[in-house]
Amino acid sequence: MRQHVWILGLAFAALAACGGKKDDAGGGSNATDSGPRADVVESWKKAGVTVTPLAPVTVAFGKDCQSTTANNVDVVLCQYGSDDEAKAAEKSSLDWVGSTTGASWVQGKVVIAAADRKKADPNGRTINQLMKLAKK
């Protein structure tokens, strides 16, 4: 199951890489900035996803990271200085996901890792929705 989710995550990452990228006018590390991480969270909220407030988190794959839950799925969003830096960190973010159902993908300068540790998304639909919405 994890392999299928990982493959799904790679497929969506490839689709996101082919899509248009937004310019980063901001770049802070909080939820009120106008940077790419805030854009991702805002796209989820506009689609009706319940998102808890972002909180700083320490993870091995990034330095400027915030955690949240989106429809009861644990999510970490790490912001990087460039698209290439984010892409380089994507694979290591799967270590954070671990053996639970989850995925990791890149949207511009942001690595998004989602893990269903609470078993709130047994069929992966929420994680799939989060990926699709992040690339808008």
Tab-separated table of N, CA and C in Angstrom:
chain	number	residue	atom	x	y	z
A	1	MET	N	0.825	-1.195	0.000
A	1	MET	CA	0.000	0.000	0.000
A	1	MET	C	0.862	1.249	0.000
A	2	ARG	N	1.905	1.270	0.839
A	2	ARG	CA	2.782	2.440	0.918
A	2	ARG	C	3.448	2.703	-0.419
A	3	GLN	N	3.828	1.630	-1.127
A	3	GLN	CA	4.482	1.795	-2.419
A	3	GLN	C	3.532	2.473	-3.402
A	4	HIS	N	2.257	2.100	-3.365
A	4	HIS	CA	1.291	2.703	-4.269
A	4	HIS	C	1.106	4.180	-3.968
A	5	VAL	N	1.053	4.533	-2.706
A	5	VAL	CA	0.903	5.933	-2.325
A	5	VAL	C	2.145	6.714	-2.721
A	6	TRP	N	3.318	6.091	-2.548
A	6	TRP	CA	4.561	6.763	-2.923
A	6	TRP	C	4.582	7.009	-4.417
A	7	ILE	N	4.167	6.023	-5.203
A	7	ILE	CA	4.120	6.179	-6.656
A	7	ILE	C	3.114	7.252	-7.024
A	8	LEU	N	1.967	7.261	-6.361
A	8	LEU	CA	0.961	8.291	-6.593
A	8	LEU	C	1.530	9.673	-6.290
A	9	GLY	N	2.280	9.762	-5.191
A	9	GLY	CA	2.908	11.034	-4.827
A	9	GLY	C	3.883	11.504	-5.886
A	10	LEU	N	4.682	10.588	-6.430
A	10	LEU	CA	5.621	10.950	-7.490
A	10	LEU	C	4.891	11.404	-8.743
A	11	ALA	N	3.794	10.737	-9.061
A	11	ALA	CA	3.024	11.120	-10.236
A	11	ALA	C	2.487	12.544	-10.100
A	12	PHE	N	1.946	12.859	-8.925
A	12	PHE	CA	1.434	14.206	-8.724
A	12	PHE	C	2.555	15.243	-8.666
A	13	ALA	N	3.696	14.859	-8.146
A	13	ALA	CA	4.841	15.774	-8.136
A	13	ALA	C	5.257	16.095	-9.559
A	14	ALA	N	5.253	15.091	-10.414
A	14	ALA	CA	5.604	15.317	-11.816
A	14	ALA	C	4.586	16.234	-12.480
A	15	LEU	N	3.299	16.011	-12.194
A	15	LEU	CA	2.271	16.890	-12.742
A	15	LEU	C	2.433	18.320	-12.243
A	16	ALA	N	2.744	18.463	-10.969
A	16	ALA	CA	2.934	19.799	-10.398
A	16	ALA	C	4.118	20.495	-11.031
A	17	ALA	N	5.171	19.742	-11.322
A	17	ALA	CA	6.364	20.330	-11.937
A	17	ALA	C	6.061	20.829	-13.345
A	18	CYS	N	5.100	20.203	-14.015
A	18	CYS	CA	4.738	20.618	-15.367
A	18	CYS	C	3.832	21.836	-15.368
A	19	GLY	N	3.162	22.090	-14.263
A	19	GLY	CA	2.221	23.196	-14.170
A	19	GLY	C	2.934	24.513	-13.965
A	20	GLY	N	2.168	25.607	-14.021
A	20	GLY	CA	2.737	26.926	-13.804
A	20	GLY	C	3.148	27.111	-12.360
A	21	LYS	N	4.145	27.929	-12.158
A	21	LYS	CA	4.629	28.196	-10.815
A	21	LYS	C	4.340	29.649	-10.477
A	22	LYS	N	3.988	29.857	-9.228
A	22	LYS	CA	3.734	31.211	-8.755
A	22	LYS	C	5.051	31.836	-8.319
A	23	ASP	N	5.166	33.128	-8.530
A	23	ASP	CA	6.338	33.845	-8.027
A	23	ASP	C	6.185	34.040	-6.538
A	24	ASP	N	7.299	34.014	-5.820
A	24	ASP	CA	7.287	34.181	-4.369
A	24	ASP	C	7.514	35.645	-4.042
A	25	ALA	N	6.454	36.333	-3.659
A	25	ALA	CA	6.577	37.738	-3.302
A	25	ALA	C	6.933	37.903	-1.843
A	26	GLY	N	6.596	36.915	-1.049
A	26	GLY	CA	6.856	36.975	0.380
A	26	GLY	C	7.997	36.069	0.737
A	27	GLY	N	7.803	35.246	1.773
A	27	GLY	CA	8.831	34.284	2.073
A	27	GLY	C	9.073	34.070	3.545
A	28	GLY	N	8.224	34.588	4.418
A	28	GLY	CA	8.427	34.358	5.836
A	28	GLY	C	8.033	32.953	6.221
A	29	SER	N	8.146	32.639	7.500
A	29	SER	CA	7.854	31.276	7.928
A	29	SER	C	6.584	31.182	8.759
A	30	ASN	N	5.717	32.157	8.658
A	30	ASN	CA	4.487	32.043	9.438
A	30	ASN	C	3.281	31.964	8.526
A	31	ALA	N	2.139	31.627	9.102
A	31	ALA	CA	0.932	31.403	8.309
A	31	ALA	C	0.359	32.683	7.732
A	32	THR	N	0.798	33.856	8.164
A	32	THR	CA	0.239	35.096	7.655
A	32	THR	C	1.070	35.684	6.521
A	33	ASP	N	2.159	35.051	6.138
A	33	ASP	CA	2.950	35.600	5.044
A	33	ASP	C	2.249	35.351	3.715
A	34	SER	N	2.788	35.916	2.660
A	34	SER	CA	2.197	35.737	1.340
A	34	SER	C	3.072	34.818	0.499
A	35	GLY	N	3.894	34.020	1.149
A	35	GLY	CA	4.803	33.119	0.461
A	35	GLY	C	4.127	31.864	-0.047
A	36	PRO	N	4.913	30.996	-0.660
A	36	PRO	CA	4.354	29.793	-1.282
A	36	PRO	C	3.702	28.813	-0.310
A	37	ARG	N	4.192	28.715	0.912
A	37	ARG	CA	3.555	27.821	1.890
A	37	ARG	C	2.154	28.327	2.215
A	38	ALA	N	2.019	29.614	2.426
A	38	ALA	CA	0.707	30.202	2.715
A	38	ALA	C	-0.242	30.020	1.533
A	39	ASP	N	0.287	30.063	0.310
A	39	ASP	CA	-0.546	29.849	-0.878
A	39	ASP	C	-1.137	28.440	-0.884
A	40	VAL	N	-0.323	27.452	-0.501
A	40	VAL	CA	-0.801	26.069	-0.446
A	40	VAL	C	-1.927	25.944	0.576
A	41	VAL	N	-1.697	26.445	1.775
A	41	VAL	CA	-2.706	26.352	2.837
A	41	VAL	C	-3.972	27.082	2.425
A	42	GLU	N	-3.831	28.237	1.808
A	42	GLU	CA	-4.998	29.002	1.379
A	42	GLU	C	-5.804	28.240	0.329
A	43	SER	N	-5.138	27.534	-0.582
A	43	SER	CA	-5.863	26.757	-1.598
A	43	SER	C	-6.679	25.650	-0.933
A	44	TRP	N	-6.142	25.053	0.135
A	44	TRP	CA	-6.890	24.026	0.863
A	44	TRP	C	-8.109	24.632	1.538
A	45	LYS	N	-7.917	25.769	2.209
A	45	LYS	CA	-9.030	26.405	2.919
A	45	LYS	C	-10.145	26.813	1.963
A	46	LYS	N	-9.781	27.358	0.807
A	46	LYS	CA	-10.787	27.781	-0.176
A	46	LYS	C	-11.618	26.604	-0.666
A	47	ALA	N	-11.036	25.410	-0.657
A	47	ALA	CA	-11.748	24.210	-1.104
A	47	ALA	C	-12.535	23.546	0.018
A	48	GLY	N	-12.526	24.148	1.206
A	48	GLY	CA	-13.301	23.618	2.322
A	48	GLY	C	-12.571	22.624	3.196
A	49	VAL	N	-11.262	22.489	3.015
A	49	VAL	CA	-10.478	21.600	3.867
A	49	VAL	C	-10.303	22.266	5.231
A	50	THR	N	-10.509	21.518	6.293
A	50	THR	CA	-10.313	22.036	7.642
A	50	THR	C	-8.821	21.956	7.961
A	51	VAL	N	-8.206	23.110	8.170
A	51	VAL	CA	-6.763	23.196	8.415
A	51	VAL	C	-6.536	23.847	9.772
A	52	THR	N	-5.755	23.183	10.623
A	52	THR	CA	-5.416	23.770	11.916
A	52	THR	C	-4.336	24.830	11.710
A	53	PRO	N	-4.157	25.728	12.682
A	53	PRO	CA	-3.115	26.748	12.544
A	53	PRO	C	-1.725	26.111	12.378
A	54	LEU	N	-0.915	26.736	11.552
A	54	LEU	CA	0.453	26.267	11.346
A	54	LEU	C	1.273	26.492	12.607
A	55	ALA	N	2.167	25.556	12.872
A	55	ALA	CA	3.056	25.663	14.025
A	55	ALA	C	4.454	25.224	13.604
A	56	PRO	N	5.482	25.938	14.052
A	56	PRO	CA	6.850	25.538	13.711
A	56	PRO	C	7.125	24.105	14.145
A	57	VAL	N	7.874	23.392	13.331
A	57	VAL	CA	8.215	22.004	13.627
A	57	VAL	C	9.645	21.741	13.159
A	58	THR	N	10.334	20.871	13.864
A	58	THR	CA	11.682	20.475	13.484
A	58	THR	C	11.618	19.104	12.839
A	59	VAL	N	12.079	19.018	11.601
A	59	VAL	CA	12.145	17.752	10.877
A	59	VAL	C	13.505	17.646	10.210
A	60	ALA	N	13.922	16.427	9.909
A	60	ALA	CA	15.244	16.184	9.342
A	60	ALA	C	15.390	16.709	7.914
A	61	PHE	N	14.303	16.853	7.182
A	61	PHE	CA	14.419	17.208	5.768
A	61	PHE	C	14.289	18.696	5.463
A	62	GLY	N	14.155	19.542	6.488
A	62	GLY	CA	14.040	20.968	6.216
A	62	GLY	C	14.254	21.814	7.452
A	63	LYS	N	14.509	23.106	7.227
A	63	LYS	CA	14.748	24.038	8.335
A	63	LYS	C	13.576	24.985	8.549
A	64	ASP	N	12.943	25.436	7.486
A	64	ASP	CA	11.834	26.384	7.580
A	64	ASP	C	10.536	25.607	7.396
A	65	CYS	N	10.118	24.890	8.450
A	65	CYS	CA	8.979	23.976	8.347
A	65	CYS	C	7.883	24.325	9.338
A	66	GLN	N	6.661	24.043	8.933
A	66	GLN	CA	5.483	24.259	9.761
A	66	GLN	C	4.621	22.997	9.656
A	67	SER	N	3.948	22.658	10.757
A	67	SER	CA	3.058	21.503	10.738
A	67	SER	C	1.614	21.952	10.904
A	68	THR	N	0.709	21.105	10.455
A	68	THR	CA	-0.717	21.353	10.560
A	68	THR	C	-1.424	20.012	10.406
A	69	THR	N	-2.719	20.023	10.578
A	69	THR	CA	-3.523	18.889	10.152
A	69	THR	C	-4.529	19.427	9.144
A	70	ALA	N	-4.767	18.655	8.111
A	70	ALA	CA	-5.721	19.012	7.074
A	70	ALA	C	-6.717	17.861	6.984
A	71	ASN	N	-7.947	18.127	7.394
A	71	ASN	CA	-8.969	17.071	7.490
A	71	ASN	C	-8.437	15.860	8.244
A	72	ASN	N	-7.784	16.120	9.361
A	72	ASN	CA	-7.248	15.107	10.284
A	72	ASN	C	-6.062	14.314	9.756
A	73	VAL	N	-5.449	14.767	8.675
A	73	VAL	CA	-4.217	14.166	8.167
A	73	VAL	C	-3.059	15.064	8.594
A	74	ASP	N	-2.022	14.482	9.181
A	74	ASP	CA	-0.851	15.254	9.600
A	74	ASP	C	-0.079	15.713	8.370
A	75	VAL	N	0.288	17.003	8.367
A	75	VAL	CA	0.989	17.577	7.221
A	75	VAL	C	2.139	18.440	7.717
A	76	VAL	N	3.271	18.346	7.026
A	76	VAL	CA	4.397	19.243	7.239
A	76	VAL	C	4.663	19.954	5.919
A	77	LEU	N	4.813	21.275	5.989
A	77	LEU	CA	5.132	22.076	4.817
A	77	LEU	C	6.460	22.780	5.072
A	78	CYS	N	7.465	22.463	4.263
A	78	CYS	CA	8.781	23.085	4.407
A	78	CYS	C	9.042	23.977	3.208
A	79	GLN	N	9.460	25.185	3.485
A	79	GLN	CA	9.719	26.172	2.445
A	79	GLN	C	11.219	26.274	2.217
A	80	TYR	N	11.619	26.332	0.941
A	80	TYR	CA	13.026	26.392	0.536
A	80	TYR	C	13.286	27.648	-0.277
A	81	GLY	N	14.545	27.951	-0.485
A	81	GLY	CA	14.930	29.141	-1.226
A	81	GLY	C	14.715	29.033	-2.721
A	82	SER	N	14.652	27.805	-3.241
A	82	SER	CA	14.452	27.617	-4.679
A	82	SER	C	13.675	26.335	-4.936
A	83	ASP	N	13.124	26.225	-6.133
A	83	ASP	CA	12.408	25.022	-6.536
A	83	ASP	C	13.347	23.809	-6.507
A	84	ASP	N	14.603	23.999	-6.940
A	84	ASP	CA	15.569	22.900	-6.976
A	84	ASP	C	15.895	22.385	-5.576
A	85	GLU	N	16.026	23.291	-4.606
A	85	GLU	CA	16.286	22.863	-3.227
A	85	GLU	C	15.115	22.043	-2.689
A	86	ALA	N	13.909	22.475	-2.999
A	86	ALA	CA	12.725	21.741	-2.547
A	86	ALA	C	12.679	20.359	-3.197
A	87	LYS	N	12.932	20.294	-4.475
A	87	LYS	CA	12.908	19.012	-5.181
A	87	LYS	C	13.946	18.053	-4.595
A	88	ALA	N	15.115	18.567	-4.229
A	88	ALA	CA	16.174	17.732	-3.658
A	88	ALA	C	15.770	17.156	-2.303
A	89	ALA	N	14.889	17.827	-1.580
A	89	ALA	CA	14.473	17.381	-0.241
A	89	ALA	C	13.259	16.451	-0.270
A	90	GLU	N	12.614	16.339	-1.410
A	90	GLU	CA	11.366	15.578	-1.485
A	90	GLU	C	11.533	14.124	-1.056
A	91	LYS	N	12.516	13.440	-1.558
A	91	LYS	CA	12.682	12.017	-1.242
A	91	LYS	C	12.909	11.792	0.256
A	92	SER	N	13.731	12.636	0.887
A	92	SER	CA	13.999	12.453	2.314
A	92	SER	C	12.779	12.768	3.175
A	93	SER	N	11.834	13.529	2.645
A	93	SER	CA	10.623	13.817	3.419
A	93	SER	C	9.754	12.574	3.584
A	94	LEU	N	9.953	11.576	2.733
A	94	LEU	CA	9.203	10.326	2.890
A	94	LEU	C	9.595	9.589	4.165
A	95	ASP	N	10.792	9.858	4.686
A	95	ASP	CA	11.178	9.278	5.974
A	95	ASP	C	10.253	9.768	7.083
A	96	TRP	N	9.820	11.017	6.996
A	96	TRP	CA	8.877	11.560	7.974
A	96	TRP	C	7.526	10.847	7.856
A	97	VAL	N	7.098	10.564	6.630
A	97	VAL	CA	5.841	9.852	6.416
A	97	VAL	C	5.921	8.471	7.054
A	98	GLY	N	7.049	7.800	6.885
A	98	GLY	CA	7.240	6.492	7.488
A	98	GLY	C	6.415	5.417	6.816
A	99	SER	N	5.973	4.439	7.600
A	99	SER	CA	5.266	3.288	7.038
A	99	SER	C	3.751	3.486	6.980
A	100	THR	N	3.264	4.625	7.426
A	100	THR	CA	1.831	4.899	7.378
A	100	THR	C	1.429	5.330	5.969
A	101	THR	N	0.144	5.319	5.689
A	101	THR	CA	-0.332	5.836	4.411
A	101	THR	C	0.017	7.307	4.343
A	102	GLY	N	0.626	7.710	3.247
A	102	GLY	CA	1.026	9.096	3.113
A	102	GLY	C	1.699	9.358	1.792
A	103	ALA	N	2.157	10.573	1.629
A	103	ALA	CA	2.808	10.979	0.394
A	103	ALA	C	3.649	12.212	0.647
A	104	SER	N	4.513	12.473	-0.300
A	104	SER	CA	5.315	13.689	-0.281
A	104	SER	C	5.369	14.212	-1.705
A	105	TRP	N	5.310	15.525	-1.848
A	105	TRP	CA	5.399	16.115	-3.169
A	105	TRP	C	5.910	17.532	-3.044
A	106	VAL	N	6.275	18.089	-4.183
A	106	VAL	CA	6.831	19.435	-4.232
A	106	VAL	C	5.893	20.333	-5.017
A	107	GLN	N	5.656	21.510	-4.485
A	107	GLN	CA	4.923	22.550	-5.198
A	107	GLN	C	5.792	23.796	-5.177
A	108	GLY	N	6.532	24.008	-6.232
A	108	GLY	CA	7.438	25.148	-6.294
A	108	GLY	C	8.519	25.046	-5.238
A	109	LYS	N	8.538	25.991	-4.308
A	109	LYS	CA	9.552	26.052	-3.256
A	109	LYS	C	9.129	25.342	-1.974
A	110	VAL	N	8.023	24.602	-2.012
A	110	VAL	CA	7.482	23.965	-0.815
A	110	VAL	C	7.465	22.447	-0.972
A	111	VAL	N	7.985	21.758	0.042
A	111	VAL	CA	7.820	20.313	0.138
A	111	VAL	C	6.648	20.075	1.073
A	112	ILE	N	5.700	19.256	0.611
A	112	ILE	CA	4.515	18.952	1.380
A	112	ILE	C	4.538	17.456	1.674
A	113	ALA	N	4.558	17.105	2.946
A	113	ALA	CA	4.532	15.704	3.341
A	113	ALA	C	3.272	15.478	4.166
A	114	ALA	N	2.504	14.451	3.795
A	114	ALA	CA	1.258	14.138	4.492
A	114	ALA	C	1.307	12.700	4.981
A	115	ALA	N	0.860	12.479	6.215
A	115	ALA	CA	0.848	11.143	6.796
A	115	ALA	C	-0.464	10.932	7.543
A	116	ASP	N	-1.125	9.827	7.270
A	116	ASP	CA	-2.412	9.521	7.900
A	116	ASP	C	-2.192	8.705	9.164
A	117	ARG	N	-1.561	9.305	10.146
A	117	ARG	CA	-1.257	8.612	11.404
A	117	ARG	C	-2.503	8.355	12.254
A	118	LYS	N	-3.553	9.145	12.044
A	118	LYS	CA	-4.783	9.002	12.828
A	118	LYS	C	-5.784	8.072	12.149
A	119	LYS	N	-5.408	7.499	11.026
A	119	LYS	CA	-6.288	6.586	10.269
A	119	LYS	C	-7.595	7.283	9.867
A	120	ALA	N	-7.498	8.570	9.562
A	120	ALA	CA	-8.663	9.355	9.161
A	120	ALA	C	-8.912	9.284	7.653
A	121	ASP	N	-7.953	8.748	6.910
A	121	ASP	CA	-8.034	8.735	5.451
A	121	ASP	C	-7.655	7.348	4.910
A	122	PRO	N	-8.438	6.312	5.244
A	122	PRO	CA	-8.050	4.936	4.900
A	122	PRO	C	-7.938	4.666	3.402
A	123	ASN	N	-8.658	5.410	2.579
A	123	ASN	CA	-8.587	5.174	1.140
A	123	ASN	C	-7.696	6.179	0.411
A	124	GLY	N	-7.094	7.120	1.134
A	124	GLY	CA	-6.166	8.080	0.533
A	124	GLY	C	-6.809	9.232	-0.210
A	125	ARG	N	-8.110	9.359	-0.123
A	125	ARG	CA	-8.790	10.431	-0.865
A	125	ARG	C	-8.416	11.831	-0.374
A	126	THR	N	-8.290	11.995	0.936
A	126	THR	CA	-7.918	13.315	1.460
A	126	THR	C	-6.515	13.692	1.008
A	127	ILE	N	-5.589	12.749	1.105
A	127	ILE	CA	-4.217	13.026	0.674
A	127	ILE	C	-4.198	13.360	-0.810
A	128	ASN	N	-4.947	12.637	-1.614
A	128	ASN	CA	-5.035	12.910	-3.041
A	128	ASN	C	-5.604	14.311	-3.282
A	129	GLN	N	-6.643	14.670	-2.537
A	129	GLN	CA	-7.247	15.999	-2.668
A	129	GLN	C	-6.240	17.087	-2.313
A	130	LEU	N	-5.495	16.887	-1.237
A	130	LEU	CA	-4.505	17.886	-0.819
A	130	LEU	C	-3.464	18.110	-1.910
A	131	MET	N	-3.012	17.036	-2.525
A	131	MET	CA	-2.016	17.160	-3.603
A	131	MET	C	-2.580	17.939	-4.782
A	132	LYS	N	-3.792	17.577	-5.192
A	132	LYS	CA	-4.395	18.256	-6.340
A	132	LYS	C	-4.611	19.740	-6.069
A	133	LEU	N	-5.080	20.057	-4.867
A	133	LEU	CA	-5.349	21.462	-4.535
A	133	LEU	C	-4.075	22.275	-4.408
A	134	ALA	N	-2.991	21.661	-3.957
A	134	ALA	CA	-1.731	22.382	-3.758
A	134	ALA	C	-1.157	22.882	-5.066
A	135	LYS	N	-1.445	22.223	-6.155
A	135	LYS	CA	-0.841	22.627	-7.440
A	135	LYS	C	-1.619	23.691	-8.161
A	136	LYS	N	-2.727	24.152	-7.586
A	136	LYS	CA	-3.530	25.196	-8.242
A	136	LYS	C	-2.928	26.551	-8.035
